[in-house]
Amino acid sequence: MTDEANETMNNKHSPMKDKIDILDRTPEELISDMELLGERPYRGEQVFQWLYQGAASFSEMTNLPKTLRRKLEGKYIIGKLKQLKRLVSSDKRTIKYLYLLADNNIIECVLMKYHYGNTLCLSTQVGCAMGCSFCASATGGLVRQLTAGEMMAQILEVNRDIAGLNWEPVSGVVLMGSGEPLDNYENTMKFLHQVHNPRGYNMSWRKITLSTCGLVPKIRLLADEEIGINLAVSLHAPNDKIRRKIMKIANAYTIEEVIGASKYYFEKTGRRVTFEYALISNVNDNPEHAFELSRLLKGFPNHVNLIPLNENRHSSQKRSQDAAIQRFVDILKSSGVNVTQRREMGLDIQGACGQLKTAYYEEL
Ligand code: SF4
């Protein structure tokens, strides 16, 4: 066992475990906490602002009295994640992070540098219950839900790290790392409101993308929230037969129900839905599949994001050949489908969800 792993095991009774993660508190909750601590309510607002300006310790909150800072230290932690690994891709545009949580679970997130800003792909669960056949996150099943504070901490920790590289702070997030965000609905919604809060991180709804494997009732619930974030639906197949072979969720909801919920999302929010489609060799990538997909998506504004499969060693499924990918793109385009092929970022650092964490455990 490595030293890091030993430390991980010995960390089980850390005092951090008994403290509340202050990043999990809304401004309203902090205001009532202050009253319980015998402080004036406005102090809660001050603390909230410090947190989202990136304060890593209570001692940095210099407009708070020392007595209050001591009280805060006794009661809370500031969402500390311990960085276990940090891998930079050869083109220096993608950084993958592996973080240790206070209870010794491990999560990962990926920072992508684009010309329009830095986007963080973050995790919403430890593991995932959805069991998609091509995904490394699915191998151990769901371990636990992440709190809103643990989602927020991924952004703030990455910001501290990239400040050293003179990179701009994270300006967009995609909930597309380990986990199914709609299977952790309450915490995900709390996080979305925290990250959007103009008094806090102040990220526009338009800069947030939530990716789901297709939990139909939750897509409809999200549409009814009317917050107008971007929705990406992992479709990965043009019909139920193929979808059931590669995605367990297809046994719960038909493709027709998934498309129906996506249309509803568009009607309620005005946001065009993106359909993610991972091209898997000889599974979902032949010309008939492309024609079938284009028929399925006719009649409402949407967009298809083709992703050549990011292979992982736990699955025998293979990435489609370049010629098959090009043929698929051409058919969709000629059928009038709005399609792009996603850039394969971070392949050399195990950029797909769950891959780095799985590799880390295998090293122990
Ligand atoms: S692809 Fe997403 S929903 Fe499917 S198992 Fe992986 S993390 Fe879960």
mmCIF file of C-alpha atoms and ligand atoms in Angstrom:
data_model
loop_
_atom_site.group_PDB
_atom_site.id
_atom_site.type_symbol
_atom_site.label_atom_id
_atom_site.label_comp_id
_atom_site.label_asym_id
_atom_site.label_seq_id
_atom_site.Cartn_x
_atom_site.Cartn_y
_atom_site.Cartn_z
ATOM 1 C CA MET A 1 0.000 0.000 0.000
ATOM 2 C CA THR A 2 1.333 3.472 -0.858
ATOM 3 C CA ASP A 3 1.991 6.206 1.751
ATOM 4 C CA GLU A 4 -0.943 8.158 0.363
ATOM 5 C CA ALA A 5 -3.233 5.196 0.822
ATOM 6 C CA ASN A 6 -1.945 4.611 4.371
ATOM 7 C CA GLU A 7 -2.638 8.214 5.208
ATOM 8 C CA THR A 8 -6.071 7.797 3.668
ATOM 9 C CA MET A 9 -6.814 4.875 5.965
ATOM 10 C CA ASN A 10 -5.393 6.593 9.066
ATOM 11 C CA ASN A 11 -7.474 9.659 8.411
ATOM 12 C CA LYS A 12 -10.649 7.892 9.488
ATOM 13 C CA HIS A 13 -10.971 9.638 12.848
ATOM 14 C CA SER A 14 -9.920 13.088 11.716
ATOM 15 C CA PRO A 15 -11.614 15.921 13.694
ATOM 16 C CA MET A 16 -12.556 17.335 10.253
ATOM 17 C CA LYS A 17 -15.170 14.608 10.048
ATOM 18 C CA ASP A 18 -17.126 16.043 12.993
ATOM 19 C CA LYS A 19 -17.262 19.596 11.663
ATOM 20 C CA ILE A 20 -19.884 20.977 9.307
ATOM 21 C CA ASP A 21 -18.828 21.811 5.762
ATOM 22 C CA ILE A 22 -19.599 25.516 5.563
ATOM 23 C CA LEU A 23 -19.744 25.359 1.735
ATOM 24 C CA ASP A 24 -22.912 23.352 2.190
ATOM 25 C CA ARG A 25 -24.688 26.293 3.860
ATOM 26 C CA THR A 26 -26.907 28.719 1.954
ATOM 27 C CA PRO A 27 -26.766 32.434 2.857
ATOM 28 C CA GLU A 28 -30.073 32.024 4.700
ATOM 29 C CA GLU A 29 -28.709 29.065 6.672
ATOM 30 C CA LEU A 30 -25.544 31.012 7.533
ATOM 31 C CA ILE A 31 -27.603 33.936 8.765
ATOM 32 C CA SER A 32 -29.558 31.694 11.139
ATOM 33 C CA ASP A 33 -26.285 29.959 12.180
ATOM 34 C CA MET A 34 -24.899 33.369 13.169
ATOM 35 C CA GLU A 35 -27.900 34.015 15.376
ATOM 36 C CA LEU A 36 -27.352 30.652 17.088
ATOM 37 C CA LEU A 37 -23.707 31.646 17.644
ATOM 38 C CA GLY A 38 -24.873 34.895 19.278
ATOM 39 C CA GLU A 39 -23.744 37.022 16.312
ATOM 40 C CA ARG A 40 -25.500 39.655 14.201
ATOM 41 C CA PRO A 41 -27.286 38.173 11.129
ATOM 42 C CA TYR A 42 -25.319 40.275 8.600
ATOM 43 C CA ARG A 43 -22.193 38.343 9.561
ATOM 44 C CA GLY A 44 -23.674 35.361 7.707
ATOM 45 C CA GLU A 45 -23.744 37.380 4.503
ATOM 46 C CA GLN A 46 -20.122 38.453 5.033
ATOM 47 C CA VAL A 47 -18.996 34.864 5.567
ATOM 48 C CA PHE A 48 -20.870 33.749 2.433
ATOM 49 C CA GLN A 49 -19.112 36.390 0.332
ATOM 50 C CA TRP A 50 -15.685 35.434 1.657
ATOM 51 C CA LEU A 51 -16.274 31.792 0.818
ATOM 52 C CA TYR A 52 -17.110 32.474 -2.803
ATOM 53 C CA GLN A 53 -14.268 34.939 -3.204
ATOM 54 C CA GLY A 54 -12.125 31.870 -2.509
ATOM 55 C CA ALA A 55 -11.115 32.219 1.160
ATOM 56 C CA ALA A 56 -9.366 28.994 2.152
ATOM 57 C CA SER A 57 -9.346 29.716 5.898
ATOM 58 C CA PHE A 58 -11.358 31.717 8.422
ATOM 59 C CA SER A 59 -8.257 33.746 9.300
ATOM 60 C CA GLU A 60 -8.488 35.358 5.840
ATOM 61 C CA MET A 61 -11.915 36.811 6.721
ATOM 62 C CA THR A 62 -10.375 39.969 8.084
ATOM 63 C CA ASN A 63 -13.562 42.019 8.466
ATOM 64 C CA LEU A 64 -14.880 39.499 11.016
ATOM 65 C CA PRO A 65 -13.976 39.869 14.706
ATOM 66 C CA LYS A 66 -11.344 37.389 15.929
ATOM 67 C CA THR A 67 -13.830 35.904 18.414
ATOM 68 C CA LEU A 68 -16.193 35.020 15.552
ATOM 69 C CA ARG A 69 -13.380 33.566 13.455
ATOM 70 C CA ARG A 70 -12.483 31.298 16.379
ATOM 71 C CA LYS A 71 -16.118 30.212 16.743
ATOM 72 C CA LEU A 72 -16.263 29.436 13.027
ATOM 73 C CA GLU A 73 -13.047 27.400 13.217
ATOM 74 C CA GLY A 74 -14.528 25.332 16.046
ATOM 75 C CA LYS A 75 -17.713 24.532 14.170
ATOM 76 C CA TYR A 76 -16.935 24.360 10.449
ATOM 77 C CA ILE A 77 -14.470 23.291 7.804
ATOM 78 C CA ILE A 78 -14.214 25.075 4.463
ATOM 79 C CA GLY A 79 -14.967 22.096 2.222
ATOM 80 C CA LYS A 80 -11.403 20.887 2.224
ATOM 81 C CA LEU A 81 -10.650 18.357 -0.466
ATOM 82 C CA LYS A 82 -7.205 16.846 -0.414
ATOM 83 C CA GLN A 83 -5.577 16.676 -3.822
ATOM 84 C CA LEU A 84 -4.299 13.139 -4.420
ATOM 85 C CA LYS A 85 -3.314 13.434 -8.062
ATOM 86 C CA ARG A 86 -3.112 16.100 -10.718
ATOM 87 C CA LEU A 87 -2.452 15.153 -14.342
ATOM 88 C CA VAL A 88 -1.884 17.698 -17.096
ATOM 89 C CA SER A 89 -2.504 16.621 -20.696
ATOM 90 C CA SER A 90 0.324 16.902 -23.203
ATOM 91 C CA ASP A 91 -1.381 19.838 -24.956
ATOM 92 C CA LYS A 92 -1.651 21.613 -21.539
ATOM 93 C CA ARG A 93 -5.351 22.323 -22.052
ATOM 94 C CA THR A 94 -6.824 19.695 -19.747
ATOM 95 C CA ILE A 95 -6.063 19.007 -16.086
ATOM 96 C CA LYS A 96 -7.500 16.022 -14.286
ATOM 97 C CA TYR A 97 -7.765 16.116 -10.485
ATOM 98 C CA LEU A 98 -8.279 13.305 -8.026
ATOM 99 C CA TYR A 99 -9.511 14.469 -4.610
ATOM 100 C CA LEU A 100 -9.867 12.743 -1.257
ATOM 101 C CA LEU A 101 -13.056 13.580 0.657
ATOM 102 C CA ALA A 102 -13.232 13.899 4.465
ATOM 103 C CA ASP A 103 -14.639 10.338 4.727
ATOM 104 C CA ASN A 104 -11.811 8.868 2.580
ATOM 105 C CA ASN A 105 -13.882 8.466 -0.540
ATOM 106 C CA ILE A 106 -12.276 9.665 -3.763
ATOM 107 C CA ILE A 107 -13.737 11.795 -6.542
ATOM 108 C CA GLU A 108 -12.368 13.253 -9.729
ATOM 109 C CA CYS A 109 -12.967 16.287 -11.886
ATOM 110 C CA VAL A 110 -11.522 17.622 -15.130
ATOM 111 C CA LEU A 111 -10.671 21.198 -16.052
ATOM 112 C CA MET A 112 -10.817 22.091 -19.743
ATOM 113 C CA LYS A 113 -9.289 25.290 -21.096
ATOM 114 C CA TYR A 114 -11.244 26.739 -24.020
ATOM 115 C CA HIS A 115 -10.776 30.040 -25.834
ATOM 116 C CA TYR A 116 -13.968 31.334 -24.157
ATOM 117 C CA GLY A 117 -13.002 30.343 -20.613
ATOM 118 C CA ASN A 118 -12.236 27.482 -18.263
ATOM 119 C CA THR A 119 -14.886 24.830 -17.772
ATOM 120 C CA LEU A 120 -14.882 22.274 -14.980
ATOM 121 C CA CYS A 121 -16.453 18.868 -15.433
ATOM 122 C CA LEU A 122 -17.346 17.895 -11.880
ATOM 123 C CA SER A 123 -18.666 14.861 -10.035
ATOM 124 C CA THR A 124 -22.038 14.720 -8.289
ATOM 125 C CA GLN A 125 -21.808 11.263 -6.693
ATOM 126 C CA VAL A 126 -19.129 8.870 -5.474
ATOM 127 C CA GLY A 127 -19.536 6.129 -8.084
ATOM 128 C CA CYS A 128 -22.798 5.772 -9.965
ATOM 129 C CA ALA A 129 -25.795 3.449 -9.855
ATOM 130 C CA MET A 130 -26.696 3.766 -13.522
ATOM 131 C CA GLY A 131 -24.372 1.038 -14.799
ATOM 132 C CA CYS A 132 -23.741 2.236 -18.362
ATOM 133 C CA SER A 133 -21.635 -0.474 -19.967
ATOM 134 C CA PHE A 134 -18.987 1.860 -21.396
ATOM 135 C CA CYS A 135 -18.341 3.881 -18.236
ATOM 136 C CA ALA A 136 -15.540 3.404 -15.699
ATOM 137 C CA SER A 137 -17.565 5.202 -12.980
ATOM 138 C CA ALA A 138 -20.111 2.422 -13.037
ATOM 139 C CA THR A 139 -17.723 -0.376 -12.069
ATOM 140 C CA GLY A 140 -18.210 -0.092 -8.263
ATOM 141 C CA GLY A 141 -21.844 1.065 -8.283
ATOM 142 C CA LEU A 142 -23.077 4.015 -6.216
ATOM 143 C CA VAL A 143 -21.109 4.612 -3.009
ATOM 144 C CA ARG A 144 -22.803 7.790 -1.820
ATOM 145 C CA GLN A 145 -24.291 11.114 -2.838
ATOM 146 C CA LEU A 146 -22.087 14.216 -2.834
ATOM 147 C CA THR A 147 -23.333 17.223 -0.895
ATOM 148 C CA ALA A 148 -23.778 20.601 -2.547
ATOM 149 C CA GLY A 149 -20.717 21.760 -0.581
ATOM 150 C CA GLU A 150 -18.592 18.949 -1.990
ATOM 151 C CA MET A 151 -19.617 19.931 -5.530
ATOM 152 C CA MET A 152 -18.784 23.581 -4.790
ATOM 153 C CA ALA A 153 -15.460 22.628 -3.214
ATOM 154 C CA GLN A 154 -14.322 21.084 -6.510
ATOM 155 C CA ILE A 155 -14.617 24.509 -8.191
ATOM 156 C CA LEU A 156 -12.939 26.419 -5.376
ATOM 157 C CA GLU A 157 -10.044 23.954 -5.001
ATOM 158 C CA VAL A 158 -9.394 23.931 -8.747
ATOM 159 C CA ASN A 159 -9.436 27.752 -8.753
ATOM 160 C CA ARG A 160 -6.761 27.801 -6.047
ATOM 161 C CA ASP A 161 -4.652 25.425 -8.089
ATOM 162 C CA ILE A 162 -4.947 27.217 -11.438
ATOM 163 C CA ALA A 163 -4.326 30.626 -9.870
ATOM 164 C CA GLY A 164 -0.714 29.402 -9.670
ATOM 165 C CA LEU A 165 -0.737 28.911 -13.467
ATOM 166 C CA ASN A 166 -2.184 32.384 -14.034
ATOM 167 C CA TRP A 167 -5.295 30.810 -15.542
ATOM 168 C CA GLU A 168 -8.652 32.529 -15.190
ATOM 169 C CA PRO A 169 -11.000 31.037 -12.573
ATOM 170 C CA VAL A 170 -13.583 28.470 -13.627
ATOM 171 C CA SER A 171 -16.312 30.263 -15.588
ATOM 172 C CA GLY A 172 -18.494 27.313 -16.589
ATOM 173 C CA VAL A 173 -19.385 23.915 -15.195
ATOM 174 C CA VAL A 174 -20.639 20.694 -16.692
ATOM 175 C CA LEU A 175 -22.190 18.124 -14.373
ATOM 176 C CA MET A 176 -20.813 15.264 -16.373
ATOM 177 C CA GLY A 177 -18.172 13.696 -14.111
ATOM 178 C CA SER A 178 -18.809 10.648 -11.958
ATOM 179 C CA GLY A 179 -22.441 10.202 -11.035
ATOM 180 C CA GLU A 180 -25.904 10.903 -12.363
ATOM 181 C CA PRO A 181 -26.812 14.408 -11.139
ATOM 182 C CA LEU A 182 -30.564 13.818 -11.346
ATOM 183 C CA ASP A 183 -30.154 10.752 -9.101
ATOM 184 C CA ASN A 184 -28.902 13.248 -6.476
ATOM 185 C CA TYR A 185 -31.595 15.794 -7.248
ATOM 186 C CA GLU A 186 -31.865 17.742 -4.003
ATOM 187 C CA ASN A 187 -28.133 18.281 -3.491
ATOM 188 C CA THR A 188 -27.623 19.079 -7.171
ATOM 189 C CA MET A 189 -30.348 21.732 -7.082
ATOM 190 C CA LYS A 190 -28.868 23.233 -3.925
ATOM 191 C CA PHE A 191 -25.440 23.360 -5.596
ATOM 192 C CA LEU A 192 -26.888 24.978 -8.744
ATOM 193 C CA HIS A 193 -28.476 27.733 -6.683
ATOM 194 C CA GLN A 194 -25.243 28.205 -4.671
ATOM 195 C CA VAL A 195 -23.050 28.515 -7.748
ATOM 196 C CA HIS A 196 -25.527 30.828 -9.480
ATOM 197 C CA ASN A 197 -26.199 33.063 -6.449
ATOM 198 C CA PRO A 198 -25.204 36.605 -7.520
ATOM 199 C CA ARG A 199 -23.991 37.276 -3.955
ATOM 200 C CA GLY A 200 -21.758 34.195 -4.167
ATOM 201 C CA TYR A 201 -20.022 32.650 -7.198
ATOM 202 C CA ASN A 202 -22.409 34.404 -9.576
ATOM 203 C CA MET A 203 -22.218 31.955 -12.472
ATOM 204 C CA SER A 204 -24.835 32.517 -15.154
ATOM 205 C CA TRP A 205 -27.331 29.670 -15.735
ATOM 206 C CA ARG A 206 -26.174 29.654 -19.364
ATOM 207 C CA LYS A 207 -22.705 28.574 -18.268
ATOM 208 C CA ILE A 208 -24.025 25.467 -16.551
ATOM 209 C CA THR A 209 -24.701 22.160 -18.312
ATOM 210 C CA LEU A 210 -26.287 19.175 -16.629
ATOM 211 C CA SER A 211 -25.840 15.790 -18.253
ATOM 212 C CA THR A 212 -28.265 12.966 -17.565
ATOM 213 C CA CYS A 213 -28.552 9.400 -18.804
ATOM 214 C CA GLY A 214 -32.295 10.008 -19.120
ATOM 215 C CA LEU A 215 -34.196 9.942 -15.810
ATOM 216 C CA VAL A 216 -37.454 10.990 -17.444
ATOM 217 C CA PRO A 217 -39.491 12.208 -14.415
ATOM 218 C CA LYS A 218 -36.486 14.189 -13.110
ATOM 219 C CA ILE A 219 -35.927 15.837 -16.513
ATOM 220 C CA ARG A 220 -39.531 17.030 -16.338
ATOM 221 C CA LEU A 221 -39.009 18.225 -12.755
ATOM 222 C CA LEU A 222 -35.886 20.125 -13.809
ATOM 223 C CA ALA A 223 -37.827 21.716 -16.678
ATOM 224 C CA ASP A 224 -40.426 22.919 -14.178
ATOM 225 C CA GLU A 225 -37.697 24.665 -12.138
ATOM 226 C CA GLU A 226 -37.382 27.021 -15.133
ATOM 227 C CA ILE A 227 -33.766 27.891 -14.368
ATOM 228 C CA GLY A 228 -32.688 27.578 -18.011
ATOM 229 C CA ILE A 229 -29.456 25.645 -17.595
ATOM 230 C CA ASN A 230 -28.243 23.611 -20.577
ATOM 231 C CA LEU A 231 -29.419 20.019 -20.653
ATOM 232 C CA ALA A 232 -27.403 17.217 -22.234
ATOM 233 C CA VAL A 233 -29.096 13.841 -22.552
ATOM 234 C CA SER A 234 -26.948 10.738 -23.033
ATOM 235 C CA LEU A 235 -28.802 8.911 -25.770
ATOM 236 C CA HIS A 236 -26.083 6.711 -27.274
ATOM 237 C CA ALA A 237 -28.509 4.666 -29.381
ATOM 238 C CA PRO A 238 -31.161 5.213 -32.065
ATOM 239 C CA ASN A 239 -33.601 2.626 -30.644
ATOM 240 C CA ASP A 240 -34.550 0.830 -27.437
ATOM 241 C CA LYS A 241 -33.012 -2.487 -28.460
ATOM 242 C CA ILE A 242 -29.477 -1.091 -28.731
ATOM 243 C CA ARG A 243 -29.959 1.313 -25.827
ATOM 244 C CA ARG A 244 -30.932 -1.533 -23.492
ATOM 245 C CA LYS A 245 -27.733 -3.386 -24.418
ATOM 246 C CA ILE A 246 -25.486 -0.514 -23.308
ATOM 247 C CA MET A 247 -27.532 1.498 -20.765
ATOM 248 C CA LYS A 248 -29.450 -0.059 -17.867
ATOM 249 C CA ILE A 249 -31.663 3.020 -17.585
ATOM 250 C CA ALA A 250 -33.205 2.094 -20.947
ATOM 251 C CA ASN A 251 -35.045 -0.717 -19.138
ATOM 252 C CA ALA A 252 -36.845 1.906 -17.062
ATOM 253 C CA TYR A 253 -37.671 4.488 -19.752
ATOM 254 C CA THR A 254 -38.161 4.084 -23.485
ATOM 255 C CA ILE A 255 -36.354 6.263 -25.967
ATOM 256 C CA GLU A 256 -39.708 7.815 -26.864
ATOM 257 C CA GLU A 257 -40.207 8.878 -23.240
ATOM 258 C CA VAL A 258 -36.676 10.343 -23.130
ATOM 259 C CA ILE A 259 -37.300 12.355 -26.310
ATOM 260 C CA GLY A 260 -40.712 13.451 -24.953
ATOM 261 C CA ALA A 261 -39.140 14.749 -21.734
ATOM 262 C CA SER A 262 -36.428 16.518 -23.755
ATOM 263 C CA LYS A 263 -39.062 18.270 -25.888
ATOM 264 C CA TYR A 264 -40.821 19.301 -22.681
ATOM 265 C CA TYR A 265 -37.521 20.729 -21.395
ATOM 266 C CA PHE A 266 -37.199 22.820 -24.533
ATOM 267 C CA GLU A 267 -40.809 24.029 -24.310
ATOM 268 C CA LYS A 268 -40.435 25.114 -20.671
ATOM 269 C CA THR A 269 -36.966 26.690 -20.845
ATOM 270 C CA GLY A 270 -36.416 27.649 -24.494
ATOM 271 C CA ARG A 271 -33.048 25.857 -24.257
ATOM 272 C CA ARG A 272 -32.154 23.517 -27.093
ATOM 273 C CA VAL A 273 -31.302 20.058 -25.720
ATOM 274 C CA THR A 274 -28.038 18.369 -26.649
ATOM 275 C CA PHE A 275 -28.055 14.622 -27.243
ATOM 276 C CA GLU A 276 -24.780 12.906 -26.442
ATOM 277 C CA TYR A 277 -24.004 9.922 -28.657
ATOM 278 C CA ALA A 278 -20.876 7.851 -27.959
ATOM 279 C CA LEU A 279 -19.890 6.025 -31.141
ATOM 280 C CA ILE A 280 -19.081 2.398 -30.326
ATOM 281 C CA SER A 281 -17.661 0.227 -33.038
ATOM 282 C CA ASN A 282 -20.210 -2.232 -34.505
ATOM 283 C CA VAL A 283 -22.750 -1.398 -31.801
ATOM 284 C CA ASN A 284 -24.397 1.913 -32.725
ATOM 285 C CA ASP A 285 -22.309 3.349 -35.550
ATOM 286 C CA ASN A 286 -23.589 1.923 -38.830
ATOM 287 C CA PRO A 287 -25.344 4.042 -41.504
ATOM 288 C CA GLU A 288 -28.808 2.647 -40.689
ATOM 289 C CA HIS A 289 -28.338 3.828 -37.076
ATOM 290 C CA ALA A 290 -27.529 7.332 -38.330
ATOM 291 C CA PHE A 291 -30.705 7.410 -40.471
ATOM 292 C CA GLU A 292 -32.768 6.067 -37.566
ATOM 293 C CA LEU A 293 -31.347 8.701 -35.216
ATOM 294 C CA SER A 294 -32.119 11.517 -37.648
ATOM 295 C CA ARG A 295 -35.761 10.336 -37.920
ATOM 296 C CA LEU A 296 -36.028 10.183 -34.125
ATOM 297 C CA LEU A 297 -34.855 13.748 -33.614
ATOM 298 C CA LYS A 298 -36.966 15.429 -36.297
ATOM 299 C CA GLY A 299 -39.425 18.142 -35.409
ATOM 300 C CA PHE A 300 -37.891 20.113 -32.547
ATOM 301 C CA PRO A 301 -34.694 22.157 -32.052
ATOM 302 C CA ASN A 302 -31.868 20.000 -30.756
ATOM 303 C CA HIS A 303 -28.246 19.244 -31.265
ATOM 304 C CA VAL A 304 -26.268 15.998 -31.452
ATOM 305 C CA ASN A 305 -22.832 15.752 -29.920
ATOM 306 C CA LEU A 306 -20.967 12.745 -31.301
ATOM 307 C CA ILE A 307 -18.266 11.402 -29.039
ATOM 308 C CA PRO A 308 -15.885 8.711 -30.239
ATOM 309 C CA LEU A 309 -15.931 6.255 -27.317
ATOM 310 C CA ASN A 310 -13.253 6.877 -24.712
ATOM 311 C CA GLU A 311 -12.212 3.234 -24.241
ATOM 312 C CA ASN A 312 -11.601 1.888 -20.763
ATOM 313 C CA ARG A 313 -9.938 -1.336 -19.755
ATOM 314 C CA HIS A 314 -13.060 -2.622 -17.938
ATOM 315 C CA SER A 315 -15.083 -2.805 -21.120
ATOM 316 C CA SER A 316 -14.482 -4.668 -24.356
ATOM 317 C CA GLN A 317 -16.274 -1.973 -26.353
ATOM 318 C CA LYS A 318 -14.139 -0.148 -28.871
ATOM 319 C CA ARG A 319 -14.049 3.342 -30.326
ATOM 320 C CA SER A 320 -15.524 3.581 -33.844
ATOM 321 C CA GLN A 321 -13.139 3.746 -36.773
ATOM 322 C CA ASP A 322 -12.546 7.252 -38.180
ATOM 323 C CA ALA A 323 -14.230 6.321 -41.480
ATOM 324 C CA ALA A 324 -17.371 5.134 -39.648
ATOM 325 C CA ILE A 325 -17.454 8.344 -37.604
ATOM 326 C CA GLN A 326 -17.184 10.485 -40.723
ATOM 327 C CA ARG A 327 -19.925 8.490 -42.475
ATOM 328 C CA PHE A 328 -22.192 8.902 -39.426
ATOM 329 C CA VAL A 329 -21.574 12.678 -39.317
ATOM 330 C CA ASP A 330 -22.244 13.010 -43.058
ATOM 331 C CA ILE A 331 -25.576 11.157 -42.863
ATOM 332 C CA LEU A 332 -26.793 13.229 -39.931
ATOM 333 C CA LYS A 333 -25.789 16.464 -41.647
ATOM 334 C CA SER A 334 -27.419 15.517 -44.934
ATOM 335 C CA SER A 335 -30.593 14.615 -43.007
ATOM 336 C CA GLY A 336 -30.699 18.104 -41.514
ATOM 337 C CA VAL A 337 -29.524 17.199 -38.005
ATOM 338 C CA ASN A 338 -27.481 19.787 -36.161
ATOM 339 C CA VAL A 339 -24.360 17.811 -35.277
ATOM 340 C CA THR A 340 -20.863 18.355 -33.930
ATOM 341 C CA GLN A 341 -18.126 15.940 -33.094
ATOM 342 C CA ARG A 342 -16.742 16.556 -29.623
ATOM 343 C CA ARG A 343 -13.024 17.139 -29.378
ATOM 344 C CA GLU A 344 -11.314 14.293 -27.562
ATOM 345 C CA MET A 345 -9.623 16.232 -24.782
ATOM 346 C CA GLY A 346 -7.395 14.661 -22.167
ATOM 347 C CA LEU A 347 -7.165 11.181 -23.676
ATOM 348 C CA ASP A 348 -3.587 10.821 -22.444
ATOM 349 C CA ILE A 349 -4.675 11.516 -18.844
ATOM 350 C CA GLN A 350 -7.638 9.130 -18.690
ATOM 351 C CA GLY A 351 -10.043 12.002 -19.291
ATOM 352 C CA ALA A 352 -13.295 10.037 -19.300
ATOM 353 C CA CYS A 353 -15.254 9.838 -16.077
ATOM 354 C CA GLY A 354 -14.128 7.291 -13.521
ATOM 355 C CA GLN A 355 -10.961 6.269 -15.360
ATOM 356 C CA LEU A 356 -8.383 8.024 -13.189
ATOM 357 C CA LYS A 357 -10.044 6.963 -9.934
ATOM 358 C CA THR A 358 -10.201 3.354 -11.086
ATOM 359 C CA ALA A 359 -6.523 3.439 -12.083
ATOM 360 C CA TYR A 360 -5.609 4.961 -8.697
ATOM 361 C CA TYR A 361 -7.318 2.168 -6.756
ATOM 362 C CA GLU A 362 -5.601 -0.422 -8.927
ATOM 363 C CA GLU A 363 -2.202 1.033 -7.958
ATOM 364 C CA LEU A 364 -2.867 0.517 -4.206
HETATM 365 S S1 SF4 B 1 -22.102 7.376 -18.014
HETATM 366 FE FE1 SF4 B 1 -22.843 8.731 -16.389
HETATM 367 S S2 SF4 B 1 -24.830 7.841 -15.806
HETATM 368 FE FE2 SF4 B 1 -23.756 6.243 -16.957
HETATM 369 S S3 SF4 B 1 -22.693 5.035 -15.372
HETATM 370 FE FE3 SF4 B 1 -21.252 6.623 -16.078
HETATM 371 S S4 SF4 B 1 -21.488 8.328 -14.641
HETATM 372 FE FE4 SF4 B 1 -23.287 6.983 -14.418
#
